[in-house]
Coordinates of C-alpha atoms in Angstrom, one line a residue:
X1 CA 1.4 12.6 11.0
X2 CA -0.6 13.0 7.8
X3 CA -4.0 14.7 8.3
X4 CA -7.2 13.8 6.6
X5 CA -10.3 15.9 5.8
X6 CA -13.7 14.3 5.8
X7 CA -17.0 15.9 5.1
X8 CA -19.1 15.6 8.2
X9 CA -21.8 13.6 6.4
X10 CA -19.4 10.8 6.8
X11 CA -18.5 10.1 10.5
X12 CA -14.8 10.0 11.1
X13 CA -12.6 7.0 11.9
X14 CA -8.8 6.9 12.1
X15 CA -7.7 6.9 8.5
X16 CA -4.7 5.0 7.2
X17 CA -3.6 3.5 3.9
X18 CA -6.2 0.8 4.4
X19 CA -9.0 3.0 5.7
X20 CA -10.9 3.2 2.3
X21 CA -10.7 -0.6 2.1
X22 CA -12.4 -1.2 5.4
X23 CA -14.5 2.0 5.7
X24 CA -18.0 1.5 6.9
X25 CA -21.1 2.5 4.9
X26 CA -21.2 5.7 7.0
X27 CA -18.5 7.1 4.8
X28 CA -20.6 6.8 1.6
X29 CA -23.2 9.2 0.3
X30 CA -26.3 7.2 1.3
X31 CA -28.2 8.4 -1.9
X32 CA -25.8 6.6 -4.2
X33 CA -23.5 4.6 -1.9
X34 CA -20.4 6.4 -3.3
X35 CA -17.3 7.8 -1.8
X36 CA -15.4 10.5 -3.7
X37 CA -11.8 10.7 -2.8
X38 CA -8.6 12.5 -4.1
X39 CA -5.0 11.5 -4.2
X40 CA -2.0 13.7 -4.8
X41 CA 0.5 11.7 -6.7
X42 CA -0.1 11.1 -10.4
X43 CA -0.3 7.4 -11.5
X44 CA 1.9 6.4 -14.5
X45 CA 1.1 2.7 -14.3
X46 CA -1.6 1.0 -12.2
X47 CA 0.8 -1.8 -11.3
X48 CA 2.9 -1.7 -8.1
X49 CA 5.6 -3.7 -9.9
X50 CA 6.2 -0.9 -12.3
X51 CA 5.0 2.2 -10.3
X52 CA 5.9 2.6 -6.6
X53 CA 3.9 5.8 -6.1
X54 CA 1.8 5.9 -2.9
X55 CA -1.3 6.6 -4.9
X56 CA -0.8 3.3 -6.8
X57 CA -0.3 1.4 -3.6
X58 CA -3.5 2.8 -2.1
X59 CA -5.6 1.8 -5.2
X60 CA -4.0 -1.5 -5.7
X61 CA -4.9 -2.7 -2.2
X62 CA -8.5 -2.5 -3.3
X63 CA -8.1 -4.2 -6.6
X64 CA -5.5 -7.0 -6.0
X65 CA -4.8 -9.5 -3.2
X66 CA -1.6 -11.0 -2.0
X67 CA -1.0 -14.4 -0.6
X68 CA -0.6 -13.1 3.0
X69 CA -1.9 -9.9 4.6
X70 CA -1.3 -7.7 7.6
X71 CA -4.6 -7.0 9.4
X72 CA -4.7 -3.2 9.8
X73 CA -6.7 -3.5 13.1
X74 CA -4.5 -6.0 14.9
X75 CA -1.2 -5.9 12.9
X76 CA -1.4 -9.7 12.8
X77 CA 0.1 -11.5 9.8
X78 CA -2.6 -13.7 8.3
X79 CA -3.2 -15.7 5.1
X80 CA -5.2 -14.0 2.3
X81 CA -5.2 -15.7 -1.1
X82 CA -3.4 -18.5 0.8
X83 CA -5.6 -20.5 3.1
X84 CA -2.7 -21.6 5.2
X85 CA 1.1 -21.9 5.0
X86 CA 3.8 -24.0 6.6
X87 CA 7.6 -24.5 6.5
X88 CA 8.4 -28.2 5.9
X89 CA 12.0 -27.4 6.4
X90 CA 14.1 -24.2 6.9
X91 CA 14.4 -23.4 3.2
X92 CA 10.9 -24.5 2.0
X93 CA 7.6 -22.7 2.3
X94 CA 4.4 -24.4 1.3
X95 CA 1.1 -22.6 0.8
X96 CA -2.4 -24.0 0.5
X97 CA -4.4 -21.6 -1.7
X98 CA -8.0 -20.5 -1.0
X99 CA -10.5 -22.3 -3.3
X100 CA -13.4 -20.7 -5.1
X101 CA -11.6 -17.4 -5.7
X102 CA -12.1 -15.7 -9.1
X103 CA -10.5 -12.8 -10.9
X104 CA -12.7 -9.9 -11.9
X105 CA -13.1 -11.4 -15.4
X106 CA -14.6 -14.6 -14.0
X107 CA -11.5 -16.8 -14.4
X108 CA -10.5 -19.0 -11.5
X109 CA -7.6 -18.3 -9.3
X110 CA -5.2 -21.2 -8.8
X111 CA -1.5 -22.2 -8.3
X112 CA -0.6 -21.4 -11.9
X113 CA -1.4 -17.7 -11.2
X114 CA 0.9 -17.7 -8.2
X115 CA 3.7 -19.3 -10.1
X116 CA 3.3 -17.0 -13.0
X117 CA 3.4 -13.9 -10.9
X118 CA 6.3 -14.9 -8.7
X119 CA 8.4 -16.1 -11.6
X120 CA 7.7 -12.8 -13.5
X121 CA 8.8 -10.5 -10.7
X122 CA 11.9 -12.6 -9.8
X123 CA 13.1 -12.6 -13.5
X124 CA 15.4 -9.6 -13.7
X125 CA 14.8 -9.3 -17.5
X126 CA 11.2 -8.2 -16.8
X127 CA 12.2 -5.1 -14.8
X128 CA 9.6 -5.6 -12.1
X129 CA 10.4 -3.8 -8.8
X130 CA 9.0 -4.7 -5.4
X131 CA 8.8 -2.9 -2.1
X132 CA 9.8 -6.0 -0.2
X133 CA 12.9 -8.2 -1.0
X134 CA 12.3 -10.9 -3.6
X135 CA 15.8 -12.2 -3.9
X136 CA 15.1 -14.8 -1.3
X137 CA 12.9 -16.8 -3.7
X138 CA 14.9 -19.5 -5.4
X139 CA 12.0 -21.3 -7.3
X140 CA 8.3 -21.8 -7.2
X141 CA 6.8 -25.2 -7.7
X142 CA 3.2 -26.5 -8.3
X143 CA 2.2 -29.3 -5.9
X144 CA -1.4 -29.4 -7.1
X145 CA -4.0 -27.0 -8.4
X146 CA -4.2 -25.2 -5.1
X147 CA -0.8 -25.8 -3.4
X148 CA 2.5 -24.2 -4.2
X149 CA 5.9 -24.7 -2.8
X150 CA 8.5 -21.9 -2.6
X151 CA 12.1 -22.9 -2.4
X152 CA 14.2 -20.2 -0.6
X153 CA 17.8 -19.3 -1.3
X154 CA 18.4 -19.5 2.5
X155 CA 16.3 -19.6 5.7
X156 CA 14.3 -16.4 5.8
X157 CA 12.1 -15.6 8.8
X158 CA 10.5 -12.8 6.9
X159 CA 9.2 -14.9 4.0
X160 CA 5.5 -14.8 4.9
X161 CA 5.8 -11.1 5.7
X162 CA 7.4 -10.3 2.3
X163 CA 4.6 -12.1 0.5
X164 CA 2.2 -9.4 1.7
X165 CA 3.8 -7.0 -0.8
X166 CA 3.4 -9.2 -3.9
X167 CA -0.1 -8.9 -5.5
X168 CA -1.0 -12.0 -7.5
X169 CA -2.0 -11.5 -11.2
X170 CA -3.7 -13.8 -13.7
X171 CA -1.5 -16.1 -15.8
X172 CA -0.1 -14.5 -18.9
X173 CA -1.5 -11.0 -18.1
X174 CA 1.8 -9.5 -19.4
X175 CA 1.9 -11.6 -22.6
X176 CA 0.4 -9.0 -25.0
X177 CA 1.0 -5.6 -23.4
X178 CA 4.0 -6.2 -21.2
X179 CA 4.6 -3.8 -18.3
X180 CA 1.7 -1.7 -19.4
X181 CA -0.9 -4.5 -19.0
X182 CA -2.6 -3.1 -15.9
X183 CA -3.2 0.2 -17.6
X184 CA -5.3 -1.7 -20.2
X185 CA -6.8 -4.7 -18.4
X186 CA -6.5 -4.2 -14.6
X187 CA -7.7 -7.6 -13.5
X188 CA -7.4 -8.7 -9.9
X189 CA -9.1 -10.7 -7.2
X190 CA -9.7 -7.8 -4.7
X191 CA -12.8 -6.5 -3.1
X192 CA -13.1 -3.8 -5.8
X193 CA -12.8 -4.0 -9.6
X194 CA -12.0 -1.2 -12.0
X195 CA -15.2 -0.1 -13.7
X196 CA -13.7 2.8 -15.7
X197 CA -10.5 4.8 -15.7
X198 CA -8.8 7.8 -17.3
X199 CA -5.3 6.5 -17.0
X200 CA -3.3 8.6 -14.6
X201 CA -6.1 10.9 -13.5
X202 CA -9.4 9.3 -12.5
X203 CA -10.5 5.8 -11.5
X204 CA -13.9 4.4 -10.6
X205 CA -14.0 1.2 -8.6
X206 CA -17.1 -0.9 -8.1
X207 CA -17.7 -3.4 -5.4
X208 CA -16.7 -7.0 -6.4
X209 CA -19.9 -8.9 -5.3
X210 CA -18.1 -12.2 -5.9
X211 CA -15.4 -11.4 -3.3
X212 CA -14.8 -14.1 -0.6
X213 CA -16.6 -12.9 2.5
X214 CA -14.6 -15.0 4.9
X215 CA -11.2 -13.4 4.1
X216 CA -9.4 -11.0 6.4
X217 CA -10.2 -8.0 4.2
X218 CA -14.0 -8.7 4.3
X219 CA -16.4 -7.6 1.6
X220 CA -16.6 -4.0 0.5
X221 CA -19.1 -1.9 2.4
X222 CA -19.2 1.0 -0.1
X223 CA -20.5 0.2 -3.5
X224 CA -18.5 2.8 -5.5
X225 CA -15.2 4.5 -5.0
X226 CA -14.5 7.5 -7.3
X227 CA -10.9 8.5 -7.1
X228 CA -9.3 11.5 -8.8
X229 CA -5.7 12.5 -8.9
X230 CA -5.5 16.2 -7.8
X231 CA -1.8 17.1 -7.1
X232 CA -2.5 20.6 -5.6
X233 CA -3.7 20.4 -1.9
X234 CA -5.4 23.8 -2.2
X235 CA -7.5 22.5 -5.1
X236 CA -8.4 19.4 -3.0
X237 CA -9.5 21.6 -0.1
X238 CA -11.6 23.8 -2.4
X239 CA -13.3 20.7 -3.8
X240 CA -14.1 19.3 -0.4
X241 CA -15.5 22.7 0.8
X242 CA -17.7 22.9 -2.3
X243 CA -19.0 19.4 -2.0
X244 CA -17.1 17.9 -4.9
X245 CA -15.1 15.5 -2.7
X246 CA -15.8 13.5 0.5
X247 CA -12.3 12.5 1.6
X248 CA -8.7 13.8 1.1
X249 CA -5.5 13.1 3.0
X250 CA -1.9 14.4 3.4
X251 CA -3.4 17.8 4.2
X252 CA -0.6 20.3 5.2
X253 CA -0.5 20.9 9.0
X254 CA -1.3 24.6 8.8
X255 CA -4.3 24.1 6.5
X256 CA -5.6 21.1 8.6
X257 CA -5.5 23.3 11.7
X258 CA -7.5 26.0 9.9
X259 CA -10.0 23.5 8.6
X260 CA -10.6 22.0 12.0
X261 CA -13.0 24.8 12.8
X262 CA -15.2 24.5 9.7
X263 CA -18.7 23.2 10.1
X264 CA -19.3 20.1 8.0
X265 CA -15.7 18.9 8.1
X266 CA -13.8 16.4 10.3
X267 CA -10.0 16.6 10.5
X268 CA -8.2 13.5 11.7
X269 CA -4.5 12.6 12.0
X270 CA -3.1 9.2 11.9
X271 CA 0.5 8.3 12.8
X272 CA 2.7 6.9 10.1
X273 CA 6.4 6.3 9.8
X274 CA 8.5 8.8 7.8
X275 CA 12.2 8.7 8.6
X276 CA 14.6 11.2 7.2
X277 CA 18.3 10.8 7.9
X278 CA 21.7 12.0 7.0
X279 CA 24.5 9.7 5.9
X280 CA 28.0 10.6 6.8
X281 CA 31.0 9.3 4.8
X282 CA 32.5 7.2 7.6
X283 CA 34.4 5.0 5.1
X284 CA 36.1 8.0 3.4
X285 CA 34.8 7.2 0.0
X286 CA 35.1 10.9 -0.9
X287 CA 38.7 11.2 0.2
X288 CA 41.0 9.9 2.9
X289 CA 40.9 13.3 4.6
X290 CA 37.1 13.2 5.1
X291 CA 36.4 14.5 8.6
X292 CA 33.5 12.0 8.9
X293 CA 35.9 9.2 9.3
X294 CA 36.4 10.5 12.8
X295 CA 33.8 8.9 15.1
X296 CA 33.9 11.9 17.4
X297 CA 33.0 14.3 14.5
X298 CA 30.1 12.1 13.6
X299 CA 28.9 12.0 17.2
X300 CA 29.3 15.8 17.5
X301 CA 27.1 16.4 14.4
X302 CA 24.5 13.9 15.7
X303 CA 24.3 15.7 19.0
X304 CA 24.2 19.1 17.4
X305 CA 21.0 18.4 15.4
X306 CA 17.9 19.9 17.1
X307 CA 15.5 17.1 16.1
X308 CA 12.6 18.5 18.1
X309 CA 13.2 21.9 16.7
X310 CA 12.9 20.5 13.2
X311 CA 9.7 18.8 14.0
X312 CA 8.2 22.0 15.4
X313 CA 9.4 24.1 12.5
X314 CA 8.4 21.9 9.6
X315 CA 5.3 20.0 10.8
X316 CA 4.0 22.2 13.5
X317 CA 4.7 19.7 16.3
X318 CA 2.5 17.1 14.5
X319 CA 5.2 14.4 14.7
X320 CA 7.4 12.7 17.2
X321 CA 11.2 12.3 17.1
X322 CA 12.2 8.7 16.2
X323 CA 15.5 7.6 17.7
X324 CA 15.6 4.3 15.9
X325 CA 14.7 2.7 12.5
X326 CA 11.4 1.3 13.8
X327 CA 8.0 2.6 14.5
X328 CA 5.4 1.6 17.2
X329 CA 2.9 0.4 14.5
X330 CA 5.4 -1.5 12.4
X331 CA 4.8 -5.2 12.1
X332 CA 7.0 -7.3 14.3

């Protein structure tokens, strides 16, 4: 359970990966409508297709949109850049796109951008990586300016869910600068646009006043987000105590407990899924005499692990033992 520290001038809500995106104006300094936040993981590339760091994912949700979206309040799968979608047959998905959407540079969003993005990430020569599976996409076709048809390799019940992980970029964004394009011209359709950045270390996001208000993300409540990369948790805490920051997260359990008694700070924890597991060589790949080929040995090791003891020792009891590869807040 990652902990968050919030200066008390900003009333607390349950913070998650989407919290900055949907935060109320109560979070921002009323004098300048600005939230100053810190992330720990350095950003090599402001492009989730080429940098899978958690910090990149957090920022990109503010700058870019996907065709579909999981509402963080309801866990419901809903259209985002798509207005609607349907499945004419078991291997075809058709999406009607939202009209009137523009990228941060003023260019119009349409079917060509969807086709360009999906073709780019599914072409193995481009080296793009995605969190969700993309091999299910066979081809992407343009029906009209605001309708696209995705042909699937086989029936896939998770198709709409997988599309939540694919931010849509403007056509030809990679033409000049290749994989580094978003470090030079980070253009999206999201509720925030990049006003300035020091690549890898600091990013200032400004509210996108042209963002579509009727979408599931809603318009941004806070005018400016100032995000710095500060890898050291102790430095982050020093900054928030001195008034240099308003919000940090992933605070170590022992420090979060200590900070909970400080005036002017609010400590909140939010449940997230982090699974750690040990794989035993049941197939004997490391040798035919591997003891792990014996089911009873594997079961004995499993029963011998003190899972609750590990939770208590490493995270101070701030977690729950998971006995399956699923989590109560997972979609589905």
